[in-house]
Coordinates of C-alpha atoms (C1' of nucleotides) in Angstrom, one line a residue:
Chain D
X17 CA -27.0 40.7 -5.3
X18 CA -24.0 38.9 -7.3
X19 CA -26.0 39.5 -10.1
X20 CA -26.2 43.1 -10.6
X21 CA -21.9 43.5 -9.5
X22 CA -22.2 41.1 -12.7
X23 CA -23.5 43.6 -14.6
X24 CA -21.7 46.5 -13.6
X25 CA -17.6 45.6 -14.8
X26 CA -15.9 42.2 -14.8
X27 CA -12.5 44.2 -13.6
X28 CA -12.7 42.7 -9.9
X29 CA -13.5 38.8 -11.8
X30 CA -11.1 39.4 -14.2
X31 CA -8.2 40.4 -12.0
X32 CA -8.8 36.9 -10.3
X33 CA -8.9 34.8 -13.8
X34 CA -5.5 37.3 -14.9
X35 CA -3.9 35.5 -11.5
X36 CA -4.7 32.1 -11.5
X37 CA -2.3 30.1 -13.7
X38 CA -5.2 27.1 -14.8
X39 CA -6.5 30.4 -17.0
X40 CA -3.4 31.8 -17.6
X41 CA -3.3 30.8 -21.3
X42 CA -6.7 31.6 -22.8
X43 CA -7.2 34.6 -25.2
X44 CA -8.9 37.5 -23.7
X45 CA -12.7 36.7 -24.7
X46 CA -12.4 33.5 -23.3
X47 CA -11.2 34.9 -20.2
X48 CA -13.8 37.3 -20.0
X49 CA -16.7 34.3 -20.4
X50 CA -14.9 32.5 -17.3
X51 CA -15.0 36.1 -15.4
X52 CA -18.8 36.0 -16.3
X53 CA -19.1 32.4 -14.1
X54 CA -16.3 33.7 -11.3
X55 CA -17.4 35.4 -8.2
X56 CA -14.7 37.1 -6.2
X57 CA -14.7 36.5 -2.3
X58 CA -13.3 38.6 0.1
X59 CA -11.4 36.8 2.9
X60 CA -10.0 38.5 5.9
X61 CA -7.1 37.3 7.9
X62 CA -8.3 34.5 10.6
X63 CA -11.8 34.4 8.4
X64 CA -13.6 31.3 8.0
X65 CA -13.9 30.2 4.3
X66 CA -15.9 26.8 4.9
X67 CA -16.3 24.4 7.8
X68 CA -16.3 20.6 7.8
X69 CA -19.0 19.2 7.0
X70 CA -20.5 21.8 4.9
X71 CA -22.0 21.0 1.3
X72 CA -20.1 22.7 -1.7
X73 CA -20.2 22.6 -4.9
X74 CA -18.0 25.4 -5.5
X75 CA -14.4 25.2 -6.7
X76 CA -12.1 28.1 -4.5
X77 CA -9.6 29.7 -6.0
X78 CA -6.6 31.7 -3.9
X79 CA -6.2 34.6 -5.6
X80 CA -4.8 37.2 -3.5
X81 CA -3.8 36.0 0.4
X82 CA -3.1 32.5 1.8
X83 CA -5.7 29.9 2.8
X84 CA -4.7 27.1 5.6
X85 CA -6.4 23.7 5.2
X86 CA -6.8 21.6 8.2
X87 CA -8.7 19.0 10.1
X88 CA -9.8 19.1 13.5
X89 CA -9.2 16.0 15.3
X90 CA -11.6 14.9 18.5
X91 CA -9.2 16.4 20.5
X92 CA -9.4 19.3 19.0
X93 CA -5.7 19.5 17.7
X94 CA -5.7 20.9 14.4
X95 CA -3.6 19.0 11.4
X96 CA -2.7 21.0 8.4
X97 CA -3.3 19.2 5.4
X98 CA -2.3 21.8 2.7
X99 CA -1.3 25.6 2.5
X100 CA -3.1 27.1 -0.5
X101 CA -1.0 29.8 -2.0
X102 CA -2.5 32.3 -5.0
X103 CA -3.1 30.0 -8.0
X104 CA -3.8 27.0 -5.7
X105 CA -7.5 25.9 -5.4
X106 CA -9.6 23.1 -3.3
X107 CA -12.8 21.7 -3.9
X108 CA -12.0 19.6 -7.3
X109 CA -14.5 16.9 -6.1
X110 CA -17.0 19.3 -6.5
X111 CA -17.3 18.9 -10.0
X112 CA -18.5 15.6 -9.8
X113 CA -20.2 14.6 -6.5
X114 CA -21.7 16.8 -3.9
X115 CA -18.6 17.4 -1.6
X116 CA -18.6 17.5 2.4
X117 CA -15.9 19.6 2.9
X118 CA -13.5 17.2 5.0
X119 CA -11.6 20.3 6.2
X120 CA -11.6 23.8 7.3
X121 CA -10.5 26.2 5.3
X122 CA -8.9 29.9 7.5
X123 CA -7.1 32.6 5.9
X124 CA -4.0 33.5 7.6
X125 CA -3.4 36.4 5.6
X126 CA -6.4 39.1 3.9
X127 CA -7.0 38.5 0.5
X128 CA -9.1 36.8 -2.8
X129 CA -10.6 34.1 -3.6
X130 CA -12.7 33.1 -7.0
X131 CA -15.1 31.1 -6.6
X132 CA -17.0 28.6 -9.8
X133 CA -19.9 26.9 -9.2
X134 CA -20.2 23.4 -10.5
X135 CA -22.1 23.0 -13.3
X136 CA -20.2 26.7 -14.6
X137 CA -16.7 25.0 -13.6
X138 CA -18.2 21.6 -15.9
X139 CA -19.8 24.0 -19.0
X140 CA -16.2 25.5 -18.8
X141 CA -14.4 22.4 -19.2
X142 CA -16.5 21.3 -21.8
X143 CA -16.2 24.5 -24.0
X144 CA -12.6 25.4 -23.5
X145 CA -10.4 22.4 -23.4
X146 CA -7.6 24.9 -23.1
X147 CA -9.2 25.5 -19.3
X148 CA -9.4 21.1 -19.5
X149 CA -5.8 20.8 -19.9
X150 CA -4.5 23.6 -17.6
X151 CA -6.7 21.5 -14.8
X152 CA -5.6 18.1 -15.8
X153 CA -2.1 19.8 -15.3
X154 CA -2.9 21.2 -12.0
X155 CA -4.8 18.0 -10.7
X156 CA -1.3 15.7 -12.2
X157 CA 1.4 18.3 -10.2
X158 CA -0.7 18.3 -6.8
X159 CA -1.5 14.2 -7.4
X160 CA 2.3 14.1 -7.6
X161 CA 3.2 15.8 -4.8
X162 CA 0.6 13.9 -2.5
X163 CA 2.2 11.0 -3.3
X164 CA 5.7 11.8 -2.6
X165 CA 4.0 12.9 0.4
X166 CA 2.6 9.8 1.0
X167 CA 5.9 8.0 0.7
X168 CA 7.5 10.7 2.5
X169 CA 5.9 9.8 5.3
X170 CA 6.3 6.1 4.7
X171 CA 9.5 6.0 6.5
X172 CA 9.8 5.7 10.0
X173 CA 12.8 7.6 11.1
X174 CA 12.1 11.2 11.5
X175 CA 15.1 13.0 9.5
X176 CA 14.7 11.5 6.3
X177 CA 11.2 12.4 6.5
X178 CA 12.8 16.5 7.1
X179 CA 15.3 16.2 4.6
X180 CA 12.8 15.0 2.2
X181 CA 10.5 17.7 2.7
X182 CA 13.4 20.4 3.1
X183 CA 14.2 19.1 -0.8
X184 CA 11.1 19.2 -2.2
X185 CA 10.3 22.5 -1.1
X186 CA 13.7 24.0 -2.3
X187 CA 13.8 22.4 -5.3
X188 CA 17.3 20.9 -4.6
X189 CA 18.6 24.6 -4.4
X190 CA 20.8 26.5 -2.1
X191 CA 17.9 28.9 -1.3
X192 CA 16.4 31.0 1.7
X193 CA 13.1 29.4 2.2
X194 CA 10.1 30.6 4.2
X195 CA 8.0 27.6 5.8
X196 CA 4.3 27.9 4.7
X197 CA 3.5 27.1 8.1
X198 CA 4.3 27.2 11.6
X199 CA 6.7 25.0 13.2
X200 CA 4.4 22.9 15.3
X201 CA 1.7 22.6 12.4
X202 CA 4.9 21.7 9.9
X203 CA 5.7 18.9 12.4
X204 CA 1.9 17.4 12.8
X205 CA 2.4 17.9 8.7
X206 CA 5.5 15.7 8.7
X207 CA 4.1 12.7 11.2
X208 CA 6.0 14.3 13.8
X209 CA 5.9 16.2 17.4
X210 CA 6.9 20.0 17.5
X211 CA 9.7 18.8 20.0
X212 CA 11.4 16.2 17.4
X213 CA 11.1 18.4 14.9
X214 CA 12.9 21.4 16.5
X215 CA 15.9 18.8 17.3
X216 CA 16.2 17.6 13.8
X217 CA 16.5 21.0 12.8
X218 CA 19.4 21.7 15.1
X219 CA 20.6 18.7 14.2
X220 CA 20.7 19.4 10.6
X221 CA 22.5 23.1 11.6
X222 CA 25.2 21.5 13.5
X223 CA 26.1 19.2 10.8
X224 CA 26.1 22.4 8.4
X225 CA 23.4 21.5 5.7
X226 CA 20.8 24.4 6.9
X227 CA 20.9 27.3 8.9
X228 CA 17.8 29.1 10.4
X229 CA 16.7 32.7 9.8
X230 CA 14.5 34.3 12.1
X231 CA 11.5 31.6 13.1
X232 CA 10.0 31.5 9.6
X233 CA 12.9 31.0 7.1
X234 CA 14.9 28.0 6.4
X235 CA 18.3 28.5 4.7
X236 CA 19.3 25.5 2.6
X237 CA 23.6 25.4 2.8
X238 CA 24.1 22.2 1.4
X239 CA 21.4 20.6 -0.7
X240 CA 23.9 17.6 -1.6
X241 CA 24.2 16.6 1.6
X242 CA 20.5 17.1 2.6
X243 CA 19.9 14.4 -1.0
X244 CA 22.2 12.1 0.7
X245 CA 19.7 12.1 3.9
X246 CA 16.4 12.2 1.8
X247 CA 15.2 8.8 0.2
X248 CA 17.2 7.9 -2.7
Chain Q
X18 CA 4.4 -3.4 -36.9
X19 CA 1.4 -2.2 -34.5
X20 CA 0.4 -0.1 -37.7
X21 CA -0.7 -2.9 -39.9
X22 CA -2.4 -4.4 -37.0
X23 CA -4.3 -1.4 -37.1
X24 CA -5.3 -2.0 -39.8
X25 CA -7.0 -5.3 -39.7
X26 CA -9.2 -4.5 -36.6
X27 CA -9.8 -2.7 -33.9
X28 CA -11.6 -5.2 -31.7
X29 CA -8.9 -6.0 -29.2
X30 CA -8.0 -1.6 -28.6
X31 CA -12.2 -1.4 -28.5
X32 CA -11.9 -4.7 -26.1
X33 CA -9.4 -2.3 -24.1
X34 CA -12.0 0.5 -24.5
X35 CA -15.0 -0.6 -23.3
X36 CA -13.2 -2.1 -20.0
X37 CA -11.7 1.5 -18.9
X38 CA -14.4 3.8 -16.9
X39 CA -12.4 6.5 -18.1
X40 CA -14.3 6.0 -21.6
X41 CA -17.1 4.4 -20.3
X42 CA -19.9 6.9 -21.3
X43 CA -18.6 7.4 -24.9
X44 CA -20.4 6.8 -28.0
X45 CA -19.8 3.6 -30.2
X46 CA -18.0 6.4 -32.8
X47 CA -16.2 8.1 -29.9
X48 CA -15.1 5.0 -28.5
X49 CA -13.4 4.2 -32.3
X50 CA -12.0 7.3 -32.4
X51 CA -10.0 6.6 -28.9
X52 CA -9.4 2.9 -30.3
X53 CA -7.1 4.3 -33.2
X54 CA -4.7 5.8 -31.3
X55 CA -4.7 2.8 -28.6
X56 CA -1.8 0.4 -28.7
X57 CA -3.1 -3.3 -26.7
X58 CA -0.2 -4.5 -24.7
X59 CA -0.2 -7.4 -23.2
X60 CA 2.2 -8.0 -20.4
X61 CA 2.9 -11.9 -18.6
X62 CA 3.5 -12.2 -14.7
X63 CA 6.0 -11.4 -13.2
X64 CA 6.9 -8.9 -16.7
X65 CA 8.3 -5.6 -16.2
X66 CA 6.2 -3.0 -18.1
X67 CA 8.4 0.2 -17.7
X68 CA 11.6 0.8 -15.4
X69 CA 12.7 3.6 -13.4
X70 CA 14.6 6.3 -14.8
X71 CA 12.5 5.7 -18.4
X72 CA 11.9 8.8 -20.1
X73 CA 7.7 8.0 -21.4
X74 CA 5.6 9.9 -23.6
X75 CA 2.6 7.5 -22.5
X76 CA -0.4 6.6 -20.7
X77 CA -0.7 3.3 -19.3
X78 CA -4.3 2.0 -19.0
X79 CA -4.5 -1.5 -17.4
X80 CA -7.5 -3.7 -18.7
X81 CA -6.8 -7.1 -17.3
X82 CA -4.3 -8.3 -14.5
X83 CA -3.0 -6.5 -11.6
X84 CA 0.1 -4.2 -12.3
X85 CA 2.4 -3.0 -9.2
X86 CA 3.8 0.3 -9.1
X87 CA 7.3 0.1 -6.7
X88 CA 10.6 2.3 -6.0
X89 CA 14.1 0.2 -5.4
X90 CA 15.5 2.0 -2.6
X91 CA 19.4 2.3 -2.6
X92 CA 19.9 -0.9 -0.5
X93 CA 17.6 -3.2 -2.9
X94 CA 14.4 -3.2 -0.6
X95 CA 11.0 -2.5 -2.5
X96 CA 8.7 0.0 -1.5
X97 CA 5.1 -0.4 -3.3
X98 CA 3.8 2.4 -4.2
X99 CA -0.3 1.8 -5.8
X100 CA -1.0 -1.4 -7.0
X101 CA -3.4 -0.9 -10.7
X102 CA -6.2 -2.9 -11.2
X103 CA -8.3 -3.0 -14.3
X104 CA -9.2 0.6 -15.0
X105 CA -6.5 2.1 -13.2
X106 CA -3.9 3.8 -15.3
X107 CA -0.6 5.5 -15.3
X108 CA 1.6 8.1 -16.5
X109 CA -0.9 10.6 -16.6
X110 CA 2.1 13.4 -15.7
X111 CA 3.1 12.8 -18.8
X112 CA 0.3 14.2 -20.6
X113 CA 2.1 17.8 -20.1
X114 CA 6.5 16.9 -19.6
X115 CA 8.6 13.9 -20.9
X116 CA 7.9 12.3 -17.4
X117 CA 10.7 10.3 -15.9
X118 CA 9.5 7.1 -14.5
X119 CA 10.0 7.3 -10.8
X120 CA 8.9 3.3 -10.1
X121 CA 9.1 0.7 -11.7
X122 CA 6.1 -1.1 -13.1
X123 CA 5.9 -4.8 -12.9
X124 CA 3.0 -6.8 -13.9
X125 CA 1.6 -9.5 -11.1
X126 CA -1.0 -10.7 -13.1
X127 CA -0.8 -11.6 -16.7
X128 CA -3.3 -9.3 -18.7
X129 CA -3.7 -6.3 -21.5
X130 CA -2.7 -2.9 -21.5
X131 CA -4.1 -0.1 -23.3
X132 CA -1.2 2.9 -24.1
X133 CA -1.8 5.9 -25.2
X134 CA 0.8 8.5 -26.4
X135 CA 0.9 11.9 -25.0
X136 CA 0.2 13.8 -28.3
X137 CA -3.1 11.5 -29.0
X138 CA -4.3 11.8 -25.8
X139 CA -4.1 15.5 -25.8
X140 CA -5.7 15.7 -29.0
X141 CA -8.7 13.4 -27.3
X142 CA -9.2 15.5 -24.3
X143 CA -9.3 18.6 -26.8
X144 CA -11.7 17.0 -29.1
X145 CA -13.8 15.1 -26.8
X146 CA -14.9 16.8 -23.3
X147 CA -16.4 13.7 -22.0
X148 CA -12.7 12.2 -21.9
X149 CA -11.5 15.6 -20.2
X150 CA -14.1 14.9 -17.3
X151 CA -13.5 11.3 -16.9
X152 CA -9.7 11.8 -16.4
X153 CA -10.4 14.6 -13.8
X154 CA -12.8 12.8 -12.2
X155 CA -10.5 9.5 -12.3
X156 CA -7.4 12.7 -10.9
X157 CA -9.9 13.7 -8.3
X158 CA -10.4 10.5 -6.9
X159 CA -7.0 9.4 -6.7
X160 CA -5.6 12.6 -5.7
X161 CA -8.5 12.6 -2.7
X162 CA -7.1 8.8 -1.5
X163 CA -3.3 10.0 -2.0
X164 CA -4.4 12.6 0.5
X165 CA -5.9 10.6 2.7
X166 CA -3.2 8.2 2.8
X167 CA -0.7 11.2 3.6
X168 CA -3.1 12.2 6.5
X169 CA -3.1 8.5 7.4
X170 CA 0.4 8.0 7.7
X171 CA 1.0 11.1 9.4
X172 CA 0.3 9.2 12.5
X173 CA 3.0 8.2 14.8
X174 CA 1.0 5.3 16.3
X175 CA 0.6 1.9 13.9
X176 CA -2.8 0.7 15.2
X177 CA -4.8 3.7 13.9
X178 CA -3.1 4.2 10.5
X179 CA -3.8 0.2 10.3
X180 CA -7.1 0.8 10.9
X181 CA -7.9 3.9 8.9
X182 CA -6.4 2.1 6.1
X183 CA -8.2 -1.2 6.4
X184 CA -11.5 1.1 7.0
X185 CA -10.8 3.0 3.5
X186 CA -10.1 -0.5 1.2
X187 CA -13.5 -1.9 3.0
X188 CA -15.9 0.3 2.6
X189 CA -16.5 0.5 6.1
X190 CA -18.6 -2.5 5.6
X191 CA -18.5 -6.1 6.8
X192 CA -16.9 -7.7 4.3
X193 CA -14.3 -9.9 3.6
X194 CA -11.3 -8.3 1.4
X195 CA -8.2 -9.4 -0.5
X196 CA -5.3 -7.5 0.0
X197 CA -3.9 -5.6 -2.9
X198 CA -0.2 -7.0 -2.0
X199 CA 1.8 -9.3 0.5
X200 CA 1.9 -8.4 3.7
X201 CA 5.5 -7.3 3.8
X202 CA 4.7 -4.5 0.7
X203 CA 1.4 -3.4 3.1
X204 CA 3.4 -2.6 6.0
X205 CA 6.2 -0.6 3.9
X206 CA 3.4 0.7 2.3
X207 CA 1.7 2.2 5.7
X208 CA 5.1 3.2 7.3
X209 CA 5.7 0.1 9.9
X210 CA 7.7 -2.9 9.8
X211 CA 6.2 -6.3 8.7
X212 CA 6.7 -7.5 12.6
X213 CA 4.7 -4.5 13.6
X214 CA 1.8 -5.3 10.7
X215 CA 1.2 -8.8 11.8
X216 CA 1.4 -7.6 15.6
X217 CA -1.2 -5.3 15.5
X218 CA -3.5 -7.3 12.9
X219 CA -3.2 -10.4 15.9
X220 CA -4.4 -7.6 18.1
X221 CA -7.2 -6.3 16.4
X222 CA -8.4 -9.9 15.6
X223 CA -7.9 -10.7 19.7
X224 CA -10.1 -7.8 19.8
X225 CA -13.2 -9.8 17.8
X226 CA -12.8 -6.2 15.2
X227 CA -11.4 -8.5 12.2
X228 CA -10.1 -12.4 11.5
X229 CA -7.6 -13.4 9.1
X230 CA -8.4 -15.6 6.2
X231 CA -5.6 -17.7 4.5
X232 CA -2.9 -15.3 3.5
X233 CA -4.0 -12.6 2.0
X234 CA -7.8 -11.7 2.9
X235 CA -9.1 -10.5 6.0
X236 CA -12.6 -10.4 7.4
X237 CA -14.2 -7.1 9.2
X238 CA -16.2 -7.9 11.5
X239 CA -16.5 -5.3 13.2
X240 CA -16.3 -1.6 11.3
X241 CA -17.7 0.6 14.1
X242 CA -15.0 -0.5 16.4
X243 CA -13.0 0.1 13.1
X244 CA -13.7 3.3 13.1
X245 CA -12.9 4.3 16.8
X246 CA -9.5 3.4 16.1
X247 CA -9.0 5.2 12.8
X248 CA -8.4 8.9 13.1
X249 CA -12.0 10.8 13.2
Chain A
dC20 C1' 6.5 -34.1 -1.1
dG21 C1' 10.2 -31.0 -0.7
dT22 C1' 11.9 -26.4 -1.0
dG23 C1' 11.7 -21.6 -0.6
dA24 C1' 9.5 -17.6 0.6
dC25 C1' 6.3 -15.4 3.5
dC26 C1' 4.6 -14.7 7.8
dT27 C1' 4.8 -15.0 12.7
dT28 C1' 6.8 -14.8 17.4
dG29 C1' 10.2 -13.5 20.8
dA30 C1' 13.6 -10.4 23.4
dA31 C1' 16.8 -6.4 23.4
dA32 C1' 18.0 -1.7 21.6
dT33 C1' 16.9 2.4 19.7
dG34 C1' 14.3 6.3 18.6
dT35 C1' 10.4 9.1 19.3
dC36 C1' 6.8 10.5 22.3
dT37 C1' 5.3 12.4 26.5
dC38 C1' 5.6 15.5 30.2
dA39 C1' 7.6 19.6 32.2
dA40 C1' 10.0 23.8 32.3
dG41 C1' 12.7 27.5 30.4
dA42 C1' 14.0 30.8 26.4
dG43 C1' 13.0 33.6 22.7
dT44 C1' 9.8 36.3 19.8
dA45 C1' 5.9 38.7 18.1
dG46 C1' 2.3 41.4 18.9
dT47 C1' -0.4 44.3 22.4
dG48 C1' -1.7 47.9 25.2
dG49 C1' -0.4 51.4 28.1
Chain K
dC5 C1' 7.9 54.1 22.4
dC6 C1' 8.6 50.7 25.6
dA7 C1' 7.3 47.1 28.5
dC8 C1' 4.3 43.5 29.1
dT9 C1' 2.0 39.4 27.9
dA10 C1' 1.0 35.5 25.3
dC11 C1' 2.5 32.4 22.3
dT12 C1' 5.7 29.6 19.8
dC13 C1' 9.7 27.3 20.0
dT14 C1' 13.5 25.0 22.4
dT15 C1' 15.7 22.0 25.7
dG16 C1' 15.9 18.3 29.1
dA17 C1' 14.9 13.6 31.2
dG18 C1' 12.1 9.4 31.6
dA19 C1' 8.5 6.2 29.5
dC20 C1' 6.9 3.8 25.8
dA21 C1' 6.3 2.0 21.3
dT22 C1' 8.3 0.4 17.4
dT23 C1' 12.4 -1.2 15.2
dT24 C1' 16.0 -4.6 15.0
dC25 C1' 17.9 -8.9 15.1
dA26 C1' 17.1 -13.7 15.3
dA27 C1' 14.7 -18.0 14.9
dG28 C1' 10.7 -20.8 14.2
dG29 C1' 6.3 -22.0 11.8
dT30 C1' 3.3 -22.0 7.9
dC31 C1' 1.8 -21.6 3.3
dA32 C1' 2.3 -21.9 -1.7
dC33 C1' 4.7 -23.6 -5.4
dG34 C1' 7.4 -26.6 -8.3

DNA sequence: CGTGACCTTGAAATGTCTCAAGAGTAGTGG
DNA sequence: CCACTACTCTTGAGACATTTCAAGGTCACG
């Protein structure tokens, strides 16, 4: 069936490859020969996009929409592991082994994915280092943040771990901020329980550094004094 | 200086070379082609390779030795952050910006280096697609155990992250392993205090689940009971 | 063989977690 | 359109685990 919406126009394929910033630089034929190995996915809000467990050897890309990675502990409490927004992907270890997904993957809002099989996602890489480079970059930034992450979580008291993350996210600014997540998956997400995290907050308003907006949004008032909090 | 050496030979870079995975499944010619732009550096215990704060234009491959990756904290304590072993490498951010060293990289072996600047390296992954592919796979891995690790230490209890973590560096077989670093570095290293490490390590070997041998290796002895502990 | 660093062990203090209940918000259905 | 409901988030008090702080033991190294 993919094959003959193949045939027909590239538009839909090509809107996905014009979004994602891995193809962002490649001249408009080479675009078009990754639109001829992307097919577009339709994902409605609360819709399943893979299960653990599952085989893939497909690379996902958000286009449109946001994707929520999690796992799903024996006890069946959910842990985020990443929020995929448009331009972010999963499934990277497909190129090279048969993946089992080690997550589930929900949108929590309607949109677009692209989706690459292997071996096209490997012909690609081989043909247009542009495409090599652009995921090299990609792989480098998200390898980066993980490890922050990583030591981020390292510490044991729970508002450094905050500020940290309040930093990275803002980028050090004085911004308005909207959390990718909710508040009790942002806790599980920092190593810590809804309840601690919703006193560090306050604790952070009373001393002036943030203010909150509406249950969502996170204003950063003082970034210096959220860098002296943070690790180094 | 390291032109005329060069010039001689190239049998310590293709020594380099043939050590990495990363150019494993190269040709002989390929393989010489990488060796050109390779610099050997060789780097004695206890040697500092780069510092923090170093502006680097370079990948750092190590081929022999052990190299340790750490932050200084404000109030002098080390924080390990990835210990390299032969094939591991370094830098790799820099590939796209003039990174800024965020660790410090100290040598606790003596062994050789392979470097590669940012501009050759580019140039390789352009020219030859088998190098693009080997660094994402070698990205994909390591960004896949960065994860994990965040995951790991995103739980508030010490026994399980121990666990999980001794589970991941063993295979989940019954072996007998060498820790990557002292004790003190592995409990910074998974969030806990070094009192807390050797606490729970006596209680998982009370248990009959591992037993410590000498300083720095410790038998598994029991992985399924392993693996009740760790999360999943 | 001595010295220093690493690791272990012990007891008290702190912080976070757990458990429980109450507010606020968003979304639903009448 | 409004009220209701369900859910998330907040707040409080007690229990628990880990961190501190301190000292002793053990191993590796010179």
């Amino acid at each position: 069936m993919a094959h003959t919406q193949h045939q027909h126009s590239l538009t839909r394929e090509l809107a996905c490859i014009n979004q994602v910033p891995i193809f962002q630089h490649l001249s408009d034929e080479q675009k078009v020969s990754v639109a001829q190995v992307t097919r577009p996915v339709h994902a409605a809000k609360g819709e399943t996009v893979f299960a653990m467990g599952e085989v893939s050897q497909t690379l996902y890309i958000v286009n449109t929409g946001q994707v929520r990675l999690y796992h799903l502990a024996a006890d069946g409490h959910e842990q985020v592991l990443r929020v995929l927004n448009p331009g972010d992907f999963v499934g990277e270890t497909a190129l090279f082994t048969d993946e089992i997904h080690a997550s589930f993957a929900a949108a929590t809002q309607t949109g677009e994915l692209c989706t690459i099989s292997r071996a096209a996602l490997t012909a690609l890489v081989k043909t247009l280092p542009p495409v090599a480079l652009a995921l090299l970059q990609a792989l480098a930034d998200r390898l980066k943040t993980a490890e922050r992450q990583a030591t981020l979580l390292a510490i044991p008291d729970a508002l450094p771990r905050l500020a940290g993350y309040l930093q990275a996210i803002s980028g050090r600014q004085a911004i308005t901020l909207t959390l990718p997540m909710s508040k009790q998956d942002l806790a599980a997400y920092l190593g810590m329980t809804p309840e601690s995290l919703s006193r560090k907050l306050r604790q952070l308003a009373k001393a002036g550094i943030i203010e909150t907006v509406g249950r969502r949004q996170i204003g950063i008032i003082a970034p210096e004094k959220l860098a002296e909090l943070a690790p180094e």
